[in-house]
Short mmCIF file of C-alpha atoms in Angstrom, two decimals:
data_model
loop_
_atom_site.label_atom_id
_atom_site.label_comp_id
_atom_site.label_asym_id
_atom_site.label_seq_id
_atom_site.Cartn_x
_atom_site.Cartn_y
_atom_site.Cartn_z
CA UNK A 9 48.22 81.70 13.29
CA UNK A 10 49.71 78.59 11.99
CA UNK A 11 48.45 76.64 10.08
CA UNK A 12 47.71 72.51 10.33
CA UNK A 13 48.03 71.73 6.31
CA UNK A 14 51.87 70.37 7.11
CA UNK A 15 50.38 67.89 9.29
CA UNK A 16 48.07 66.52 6.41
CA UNK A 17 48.95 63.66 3.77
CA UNK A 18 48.25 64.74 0.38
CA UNK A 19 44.99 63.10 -0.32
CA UNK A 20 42.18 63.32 -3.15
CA UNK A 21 39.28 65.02 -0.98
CA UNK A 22 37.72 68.06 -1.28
CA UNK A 23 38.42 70.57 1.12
CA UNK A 24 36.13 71.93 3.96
CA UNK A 25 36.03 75.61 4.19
CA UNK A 26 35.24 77.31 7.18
CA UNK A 27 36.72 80.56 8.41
CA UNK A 28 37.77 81.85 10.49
CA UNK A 29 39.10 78.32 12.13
CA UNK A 30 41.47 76.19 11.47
CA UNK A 31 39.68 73.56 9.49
CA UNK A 32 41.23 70.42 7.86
CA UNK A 33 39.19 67.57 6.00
CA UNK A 34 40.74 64.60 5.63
CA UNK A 35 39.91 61.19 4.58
CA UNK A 36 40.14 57.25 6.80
CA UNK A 37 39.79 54.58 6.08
CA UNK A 38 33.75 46.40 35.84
CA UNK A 39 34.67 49.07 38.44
CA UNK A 40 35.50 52.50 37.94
CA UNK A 41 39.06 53.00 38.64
CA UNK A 42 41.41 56.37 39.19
CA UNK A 43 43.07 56.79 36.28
CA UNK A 44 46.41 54.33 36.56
CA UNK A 45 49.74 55.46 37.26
CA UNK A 46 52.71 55.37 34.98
CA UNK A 47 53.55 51.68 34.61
CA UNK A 48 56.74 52.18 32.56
CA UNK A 49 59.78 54.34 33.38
CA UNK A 50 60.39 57.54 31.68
CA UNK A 51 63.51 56.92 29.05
CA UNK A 52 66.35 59.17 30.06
CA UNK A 53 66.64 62.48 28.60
CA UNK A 54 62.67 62.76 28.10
CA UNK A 55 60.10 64.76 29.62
CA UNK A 56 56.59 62.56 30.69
CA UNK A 57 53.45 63.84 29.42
CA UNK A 58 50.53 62.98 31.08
CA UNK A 59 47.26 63.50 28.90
CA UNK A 60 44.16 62.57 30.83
CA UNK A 61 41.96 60.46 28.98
CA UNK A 62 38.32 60.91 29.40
CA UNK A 63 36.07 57.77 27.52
CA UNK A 64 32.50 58.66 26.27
CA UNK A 65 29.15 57.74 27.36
CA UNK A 66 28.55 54.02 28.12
CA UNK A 67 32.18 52.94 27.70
CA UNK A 68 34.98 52.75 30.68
CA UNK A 69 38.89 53.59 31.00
CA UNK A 70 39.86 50.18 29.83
CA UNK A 71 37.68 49.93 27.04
CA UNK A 72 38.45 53.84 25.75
CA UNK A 73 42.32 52.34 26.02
CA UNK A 74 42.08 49.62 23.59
CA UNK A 75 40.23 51.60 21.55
CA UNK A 76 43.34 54.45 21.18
CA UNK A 77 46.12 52.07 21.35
CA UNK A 78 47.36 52.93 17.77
CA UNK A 79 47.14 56.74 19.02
CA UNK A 80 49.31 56.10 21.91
CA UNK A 81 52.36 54.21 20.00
CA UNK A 82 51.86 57.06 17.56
CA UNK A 83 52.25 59.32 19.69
CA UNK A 84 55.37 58.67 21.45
CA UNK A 85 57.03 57.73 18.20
CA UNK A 86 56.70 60.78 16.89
CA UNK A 87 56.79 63.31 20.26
CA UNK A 88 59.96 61.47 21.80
CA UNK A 89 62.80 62.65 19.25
CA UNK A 90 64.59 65.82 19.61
CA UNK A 91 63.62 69.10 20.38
CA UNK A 92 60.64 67.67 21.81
CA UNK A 93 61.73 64.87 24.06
CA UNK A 94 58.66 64.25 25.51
CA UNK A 95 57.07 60.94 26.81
CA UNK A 96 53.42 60.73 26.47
CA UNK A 97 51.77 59.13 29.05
CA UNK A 98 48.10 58.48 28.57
CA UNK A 99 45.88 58.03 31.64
CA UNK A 100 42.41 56.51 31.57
CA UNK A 101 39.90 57.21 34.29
CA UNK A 102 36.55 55.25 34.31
CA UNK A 103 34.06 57.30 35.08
CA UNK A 104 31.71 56.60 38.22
CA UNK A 105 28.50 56.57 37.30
CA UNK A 106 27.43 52.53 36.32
CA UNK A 107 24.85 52.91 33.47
CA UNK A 108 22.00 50.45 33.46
CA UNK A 109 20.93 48.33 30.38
CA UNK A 110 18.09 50.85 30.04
CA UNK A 111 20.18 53.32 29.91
CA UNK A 112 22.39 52.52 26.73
CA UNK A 113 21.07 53.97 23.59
CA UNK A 114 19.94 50.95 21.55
CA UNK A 115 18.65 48.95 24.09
CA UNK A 116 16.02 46.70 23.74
CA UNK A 117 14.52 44.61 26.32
CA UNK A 118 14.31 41.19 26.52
CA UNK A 119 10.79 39.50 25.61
CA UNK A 120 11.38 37.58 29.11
CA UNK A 121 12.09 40.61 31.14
CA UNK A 122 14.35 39.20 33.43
CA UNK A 123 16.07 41.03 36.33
CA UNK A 124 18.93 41.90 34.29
CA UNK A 125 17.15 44.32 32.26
CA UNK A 126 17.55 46.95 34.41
CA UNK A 127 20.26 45.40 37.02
CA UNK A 128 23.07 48.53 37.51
CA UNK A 129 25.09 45.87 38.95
CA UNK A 130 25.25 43.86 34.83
CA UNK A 131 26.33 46.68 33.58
CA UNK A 132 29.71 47.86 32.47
CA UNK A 133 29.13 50.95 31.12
CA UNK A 134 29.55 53.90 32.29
CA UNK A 135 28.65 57.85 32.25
CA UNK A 136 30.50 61.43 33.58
CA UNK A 137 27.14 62.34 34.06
CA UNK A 138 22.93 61.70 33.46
CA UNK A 139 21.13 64.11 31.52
CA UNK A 140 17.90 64.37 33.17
CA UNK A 141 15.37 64.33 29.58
CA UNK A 142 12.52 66.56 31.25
CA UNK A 143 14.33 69.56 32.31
CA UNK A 144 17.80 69.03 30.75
CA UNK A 145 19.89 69.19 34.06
CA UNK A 146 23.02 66.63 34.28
CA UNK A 147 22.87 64.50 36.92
CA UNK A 148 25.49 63.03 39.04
CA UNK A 149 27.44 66.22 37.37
CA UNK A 150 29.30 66.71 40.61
CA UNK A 151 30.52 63.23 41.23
CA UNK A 152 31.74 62.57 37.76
CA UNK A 153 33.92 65.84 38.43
CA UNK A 154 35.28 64.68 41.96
CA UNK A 155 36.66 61.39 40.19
CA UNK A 156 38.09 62.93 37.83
CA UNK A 157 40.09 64.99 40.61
CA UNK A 158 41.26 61.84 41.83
CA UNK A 159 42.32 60.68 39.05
CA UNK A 160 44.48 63.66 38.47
CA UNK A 161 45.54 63.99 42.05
CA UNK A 162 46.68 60.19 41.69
CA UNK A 163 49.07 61.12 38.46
CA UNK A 164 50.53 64.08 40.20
CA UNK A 165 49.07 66.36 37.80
CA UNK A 166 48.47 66.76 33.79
CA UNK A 167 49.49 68.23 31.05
CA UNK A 168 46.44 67.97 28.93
CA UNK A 169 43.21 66.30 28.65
CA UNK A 170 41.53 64.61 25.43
CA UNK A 171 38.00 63.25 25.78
CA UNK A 172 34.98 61.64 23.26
CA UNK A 173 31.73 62.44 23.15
CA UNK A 174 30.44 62.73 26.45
CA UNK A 175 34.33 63.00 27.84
CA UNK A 176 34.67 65.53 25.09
CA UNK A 177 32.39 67.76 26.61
CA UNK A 178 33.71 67.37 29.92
CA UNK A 179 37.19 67.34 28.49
CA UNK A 180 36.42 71.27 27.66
CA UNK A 181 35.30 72.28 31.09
CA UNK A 182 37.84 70.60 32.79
CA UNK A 183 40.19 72.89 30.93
CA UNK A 184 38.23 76.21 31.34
CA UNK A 185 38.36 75.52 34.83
CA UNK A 186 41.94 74.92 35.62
CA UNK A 187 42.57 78.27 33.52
CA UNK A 188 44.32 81.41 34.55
CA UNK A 189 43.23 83.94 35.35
CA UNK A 190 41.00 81.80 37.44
CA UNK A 191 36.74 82.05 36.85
CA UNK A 192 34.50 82.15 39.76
CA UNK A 193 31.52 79.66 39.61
CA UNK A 194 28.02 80.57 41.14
CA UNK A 195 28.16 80.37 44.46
CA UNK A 196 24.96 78.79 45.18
CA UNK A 197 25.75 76.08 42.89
CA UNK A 198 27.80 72.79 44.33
CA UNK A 199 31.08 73.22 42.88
CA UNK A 200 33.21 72.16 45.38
CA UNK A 201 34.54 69.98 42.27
CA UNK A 202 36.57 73.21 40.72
CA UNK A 203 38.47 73.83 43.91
CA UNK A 204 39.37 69.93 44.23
CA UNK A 205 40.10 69.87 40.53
CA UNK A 206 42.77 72.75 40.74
CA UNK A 207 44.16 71.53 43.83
CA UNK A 208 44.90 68.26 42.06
CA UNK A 209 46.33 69.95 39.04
CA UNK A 210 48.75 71.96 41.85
CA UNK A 211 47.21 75.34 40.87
CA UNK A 212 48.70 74.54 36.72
CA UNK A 213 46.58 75.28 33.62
CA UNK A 214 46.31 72.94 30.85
CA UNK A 215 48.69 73.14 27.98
CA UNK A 216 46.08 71.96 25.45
CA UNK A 217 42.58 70.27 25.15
CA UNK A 218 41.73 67.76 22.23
CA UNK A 219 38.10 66.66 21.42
CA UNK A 220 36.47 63.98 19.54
CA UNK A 221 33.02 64.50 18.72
CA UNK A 222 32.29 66.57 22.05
CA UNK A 223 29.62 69.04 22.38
CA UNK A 224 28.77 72.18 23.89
CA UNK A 225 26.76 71.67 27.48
CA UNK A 226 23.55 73.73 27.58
CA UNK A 227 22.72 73.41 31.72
CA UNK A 228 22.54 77.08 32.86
CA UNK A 229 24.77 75.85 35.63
CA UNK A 230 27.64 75.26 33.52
CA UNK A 231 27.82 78.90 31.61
CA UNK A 232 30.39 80.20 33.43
CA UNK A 233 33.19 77.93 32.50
CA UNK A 234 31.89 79.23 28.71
CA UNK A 235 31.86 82.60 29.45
CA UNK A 236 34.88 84.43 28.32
CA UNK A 237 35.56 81.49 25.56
CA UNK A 238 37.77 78.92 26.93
CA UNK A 239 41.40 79.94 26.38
CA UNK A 240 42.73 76.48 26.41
CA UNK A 241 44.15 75.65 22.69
CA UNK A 242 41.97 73.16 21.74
CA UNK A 243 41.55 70.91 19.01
CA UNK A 244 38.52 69.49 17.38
CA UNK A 245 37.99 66.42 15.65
CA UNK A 246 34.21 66.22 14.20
CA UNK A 247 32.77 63.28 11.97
CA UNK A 248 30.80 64.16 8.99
CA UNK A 249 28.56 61.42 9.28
CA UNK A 250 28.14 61.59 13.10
CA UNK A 251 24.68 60.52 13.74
CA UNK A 252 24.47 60.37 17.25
CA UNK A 253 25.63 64.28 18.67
CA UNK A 254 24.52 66.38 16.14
CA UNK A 255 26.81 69.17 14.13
CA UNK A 256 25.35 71.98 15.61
CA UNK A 257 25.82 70.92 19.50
CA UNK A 258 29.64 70.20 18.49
CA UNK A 259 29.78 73.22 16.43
CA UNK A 260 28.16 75.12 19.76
CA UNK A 261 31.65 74.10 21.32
CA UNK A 262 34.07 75.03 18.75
CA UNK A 263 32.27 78.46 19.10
CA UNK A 264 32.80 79.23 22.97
CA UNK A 265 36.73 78.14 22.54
CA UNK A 266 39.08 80.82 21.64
CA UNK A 267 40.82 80.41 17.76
CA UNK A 268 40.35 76.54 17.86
CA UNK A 269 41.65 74.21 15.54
CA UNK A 270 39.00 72.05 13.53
CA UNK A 271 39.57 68.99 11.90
CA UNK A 272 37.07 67.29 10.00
CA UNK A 273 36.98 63.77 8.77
CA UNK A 274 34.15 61.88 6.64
CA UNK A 275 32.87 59.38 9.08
CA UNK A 276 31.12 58.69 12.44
CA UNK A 277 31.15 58.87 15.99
CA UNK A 278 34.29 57.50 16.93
CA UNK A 279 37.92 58.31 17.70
CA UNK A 280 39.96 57.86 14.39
CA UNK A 281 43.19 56.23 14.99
CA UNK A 282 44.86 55.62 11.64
CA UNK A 283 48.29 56.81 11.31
CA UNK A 284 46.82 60.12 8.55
CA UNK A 285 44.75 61.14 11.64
CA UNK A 286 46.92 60.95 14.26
CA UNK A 287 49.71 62.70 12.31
CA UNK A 288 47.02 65.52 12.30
CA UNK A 289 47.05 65.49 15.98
CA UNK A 290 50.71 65.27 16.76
CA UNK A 291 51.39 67.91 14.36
CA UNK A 292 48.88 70.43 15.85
CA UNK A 293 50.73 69.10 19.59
CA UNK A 294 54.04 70.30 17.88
CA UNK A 295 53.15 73.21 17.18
CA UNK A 296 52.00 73.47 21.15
CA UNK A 297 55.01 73.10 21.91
CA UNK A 298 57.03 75.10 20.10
CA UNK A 299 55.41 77.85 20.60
CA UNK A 300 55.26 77.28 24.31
CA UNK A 301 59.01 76.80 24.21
CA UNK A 302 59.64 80.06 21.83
CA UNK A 303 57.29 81.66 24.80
CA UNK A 304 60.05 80.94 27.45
CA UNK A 305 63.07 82.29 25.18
CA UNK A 306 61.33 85.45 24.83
CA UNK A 307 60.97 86.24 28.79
#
């Protein structure tokens, strides 16, 4: 197992241990749409890879975009050179559920309670799915899945998938169920979903899986796409001071994903972009790809 200390600046912070992952600490400072195709050509010489973006709950493709700009630039400046030669190419989905005001944590209504309170139609925020409070079921589970086929139907295909919060969670079962050898969901469940999904991915596993502040989902439902561990590489980035999903539900992910990688940084719920972070990433996608690479020399 390799490890991800190369990646990491030399900093003054104390170390997190936790064994037997791979765990860093380090210190920082409108209408759904398909997720958009390549506006740019590929340079010459480089291979495109498409990462499917998946924005958390309440927020939408565009807004999940401007908030990972700095990641993207990074990202290609550092994965373009030789050996790798690779283009990243982020894609950002909206999901297609429209969240009313009511629905947004935080929200408080207004003392005149006028018919935007609770007007869907107001709203630009937006969820994967619903978690239904009194009996924990996720609702609107099955559409938030279908767009996400078309969105990866429209790019041809991905090569990964990286999702916050909410889109973390999902980011994780997308990947356990484009995995080979293939798992076989219940079949009196609706998961007509999975065979759309694979069919957009053209029958292809993912090549990694990267989550920010995701979580493990409980719904009986869903167990199946936990259960062997998700095989996926996959690479966790958790906030120490994440108040709003709790250590324990993101730990109950790392836990059902086979040798993840953990990295752990001192602040909330969001998606840390500055370059010390994102070198973490891009070092842990190296390493991807290199072994993927010393893979096909050895057939």
């Amino acid at each position: 197992m390799k490890s991800l200390i190369s990646a990491i600046p030399r900093i003054p912070i104390t170390p997190v241990i936790a064994t037997p992952l791979r765990t860093l600490t380090m210190s920082v400072s409108a209408t759904p749409a398909a997720a958009p195709k390549p506006a740019a050509a590929i340079p010459k010489g480089k291979t495109p890879l498409k990462i499917l973006m998946l924005h958390g709950y309440t927020q939408s493709g565009p807004v999940f975009s401007s908030k990972t700009k700095a990641l993207s630039k990074l990202l290609i400046k550092a994965l373009s050179p030789a050996p790798f030669n690779l283009h990243p190419v982020l894609l950002f989905p909206t999901a297609p559920l429209r969240l009313r005001p009511s629905d947004v944590p935080g929200y408080v209504p207004s003392e005149e309670g006028g018919a935007d309170d609770d007007d869907d139609d107001a709203s630009d925020s937006w969820a994967w799915f619903r978690k239904d409070e009194a009996t924990g079921a996720y609702r609107g589970f099955e559409e938030g899945m279908q767009s996400i086929a078309a969105a990866v139907a429209e790019a041809g295909g991905v090569d990964g998938v990286c999702g916050f919060s909410q889109g973390g969670a999902v980011a994780a079962l997308v990947a356990a169920a484009l995995e080979h050898p293939r798992r076989d969901p219940p079949a009196a469940d609706n998961n007509s979903w999975v065979a759309a999904l694979r069919a957009a991915n053209r029958d292809r596993a993912l090549d990694f899986c990267v989550v920010y502040s995701g979580f493990y989902a409980p719904p009986q439902s869903l167990q199946w796409l936990y259960e062997p561990h998700i095989s996926t590489p996959t690479l966790h980035f958790l906030g120490s001071l994440d108040t709003v999903v709790e250590e324990s539900r993101s730990q109950g992910l790392v836990d059902r994903c086979r040798d993840p990688s953990v990295v752990v940084h001192p602040g909330g719920h969001y998606v840390p972009v500055a370059k010390d972070w994102v070198m973490a990433l891009v070092g842990w996608l190296r390493q991807q790809y290199e072994n993927k690479d010393a893979a096909k020399q050895s057939l």
